[in-house]
Amino acid sequence: GAKVTMRALGADGAASSGAPSGVPEQTKEMVAGGQYLSDSVAEVTFAVGAADSVAIEVAWPGGARSRVEGGVNRVYEMAAPGVAGSDEETVASRARP
């Protein structure tokens, strides 16, 4: 299978905020490059409107999947199983500055 990098390159992320909010599911792929002589920031942003919660699912290269549900206006840091010496996925959450 594909190797998961520390920057999650090639991972597909999807966010949904539930039916009442009226915000459709959004998907984004983690990519690198796109800047002249520099690199992209390793983060993906989703807009969920007036929703008060969000579900985020990541499909990692190699087939593993991670899912987290929580509040909005937060930063979720996710690592796939096997990255940074972990046998399980890692999820950290903090308020958005």
mmCIF file of C-alpha atoms in Angstrom:
data_model
loop_
_atom_site.group_PDB
_atom_site.id
_atom_site.type_symbol
_atom_site.label_atom_id
_atom_site.label_comp_id
_atom_site.label_asym_id
_atom_site.label_seq_id
_atom_site.Cartn_x
_atom_site.Cartn_y
_atom_site.Cartn_z
ATOM 1 C CA GLY A 1 0.000 0.000 0.000
ATOM 2 C CA ALA A 2 0.893 3.647 -0.179
ATOM 3 C CA LYS A 3 3.050 5.113 2.555
ATOM 4 C CA VAL A 4 1.541 7.837 4.749
ATOM 5 C CA THR A 5 3.814 10.850 5.116
ATOM 6 C CA MET A 6 4.064 13.131 8.141
ATOM 7 C CA ARG A 7 2.332 15.865 6.110
ATOM 8 C CA ALA A 8 -0.502 13.534 5.019
ATOM 9 C CA LEU A 9 0.111 14.179 1.334
ATOM 10 C CA GLY A 10 -2.512 12.448 -0.785
ATOM 11 C CA ALA A 11 -5.013 12.106 2.067
ATOM 12 C CA ASP A 12 -8.624 12.972 1.241
ATOM 13 C CA GLY A 13 -10.644 14.880 3.841
ATOM 14 C CA ALA A 14 -14.410 15.270 4.000
ATOM 15 C CA ALA A 15 -16.450 17.454 6.340
ATOM 16 C CA SER A 16 -20.172 17.470 6.959
ATOM 17 C CA SER A 17 -22.223 19.413 9.457
ATOM 18 C CA GLY A 18 -25.476 17.478 9.467
ATOM 19 C CA ALA A 19 -28.792 17.941 7.688
ATOM 20 C CA PRO A 20 -30.260 20.854 9.707
ATOM 21 C CA SER A 21 -27.428 23.234 8.771
ATOM 22 C CA GLY A 22 -28.017 22.927 5.041
ATOM 23 C CA VAL A 23 -24.256 22.874 4.352
ATOM 24 C CA PRO A 24 -23.362 20.169 1.814
ATOM 25 C CA GLU A 25 -20.502 17.732 2.414
ATOM 26 C CA GLN A 26 -17.154 19.164 1.342
ATOM 27 C CA THR A 27 -14.093 17.215 0.222
ATOM 28 C CA LYS A 28 -10.478 18.309 -0.147
ATOM 29 C CA GLU A 29 -7.185 16.565 -0.893
ATOM 30 C CA MET A 30 -3.966 17.336 0.971
ATOM 31 C CA VAL A 31 -1.461 18.465 -1.648
ATOM 32 C CA ALA A 32 1.974 20.105 -1.671
ATOM 33 C CA GLY A 33 3.436 22.829 -3.809
ATOM 34 C CA GLY A 34 1.593 25.426 -5.795
ATOM 35 C CA GLN A 35 3.766 28.286 -4.583
ATOM 36 C CA TYR A 36 6.827 29.721 -6.289
ATOM 37 C CA LEU A 37 9.958 28.490 -4.467
ATOM 38 C CA SER A 38 7.911 27.524 -1.431
ATOM 39 C CA ASP A 39 5.380 25.009 -0.177
ATOM 40 C CA SER A 40 1.782 24.979 0.968
ATOM 41 C CA VAL A 41 0.678 25.065 4.602
ATOM 42 C CA ALA A 42 -0.186 21.529 5.713
ATOM 43 C CA GLU A 43 -3.782 22.229 6.695
ATOM 44 C CA VAL A 44 -7.224 22.071 5.137
ATOM 45 C CA THR A 45 -10.063 24.447 6.028
ATOM 46 C CA PHE A 46 -13.770 23.662 5.781
ATOM 47 C CA ALA A 47 -16.620 26.202 5.996
ATOM 48 C CA VAL A 48 -19.693 24.910 7.844
ATOM 49 C CA GLY A 49 -21.849 28.041 8.028
ATOM 50 C CA ALA A 50 -24.011 28.361 11.126
ATOM 51 C CA ALA A 51 -23.574 24.718 12.159
ATOM 52 C CA ASP A 52 -22.569 24.059 15.760
ATOM 53 C CA SER A 53 -20.868 20.703 15.114
ATOM 54 C CA VAL A 54 -18.903 19.009 12.374
ATOM 55 C CA ALA A 55 -17.850 15.488 11.400
ATOM 56 C CA ILE A 56 -14.494 15.133 9.645
ATOM 57 C CA GLU A 57 -13.393 11.930 7.936
ATOM 58 C CA VAL A 58 -9.940 11.347 6.447
ATOM 59 C CA ALA A 59 -9.103 8.607 3.944
ATOM 60 C CA TRP A 60 -5.352 8.081 4.272
ATOM 61 C CA PRO A 61 -3.102 6.775 1.504
ATOM 62 C CA GLY A 62 -2.856 3.046 2.095
ATOM 63 C CA GLY A 63 -6.545 2.642 2.952
ATOM 64 C CA ALA A 64 -6.833 3.591 6.647
ATOM 65 C CA ARG A 65 -9.687 5.904 7.646
ATOM 66 C CA SER A 66 -10.059 8.294 10.594
ATOM 67 C CA ARG A 67 -13.169 10.106 11.803
ATOM 68 C CA VAL A 68 -13.699 12.798 14.421
ATOM 69 C CA GLU A 69 -16.844 14.659 15.478
ATOM 70 C CA GLY A 70 -16.764 17.874 17.438
ATOM 71 C CA GLY A 71 -17.374 21.585 17.631
ATOM 72 C CA VAL A 72 -16.759 24.228 14.988
ATOM 73 C CA ASN A 73 -14.129 27.004 14.992
ATOM 74 C CA ARG A 74 -11.538 24.490 16.142
ATOM 75 C CA VAL A 75 -8.289 23.119 14.772
ATOM 76 C CA TYR A 76 -8.211 19.328 14.586
ATOM 77 C CA GLU A 77 -4.791 17.714 14.184
ATOM 78 C CA MET A 78 -5.028 14.135 12.958
ATOM 79 C CA ALA A 79 -2.337 11.536 12.344
ATOM 80 C CA ALA A 80 -2.885 8.197 10.646
ATOM 81 C CA PRO A 81 -2.090 4.913 12.372
ATOM 82 C CA GLY A 82 1.635 4.180 12.148
ATOM 83 C CA VAL A 83 2.739 7.799 11.795
ATOM 84 C CA ALA A 84 5.024 9.273 14.467
ATOM 85 C CA GLY A 85 5.409 5.865 16.118
ATOM 86 C CA SER A 86 1.717 5.422 16.887
ATOM 87 C CA ASP A 87 -0.215 2.184 16.365
ATOM 88 C CA GLU A 88 -3.483 4.104 16.570
ATOM 89 C CA GLU A 89 -4.720 7.310 15.027
ATOM 90 C CA THR A 90 -3.969 10.501 16.911
ATOM 91 C CA VAL A 91 -6.450 13.389 17.157
ATOM 92 C CA ALA A 92 -5.853 16.660 18.978
ATOM 93 C CA SER A 93 -8.267 19.585 19.146
ATOM 94 C CA ARG A 94 -7.861 23.236 20.147
ATOM 95 C CA ALA A 95 -9.808 26.442 19.716
ATOM 96 C CA ARG A 96 -9.050 28.366 16.537
ATOM 97 C CA PRO A 97 -6.981 31.485 17.345
#
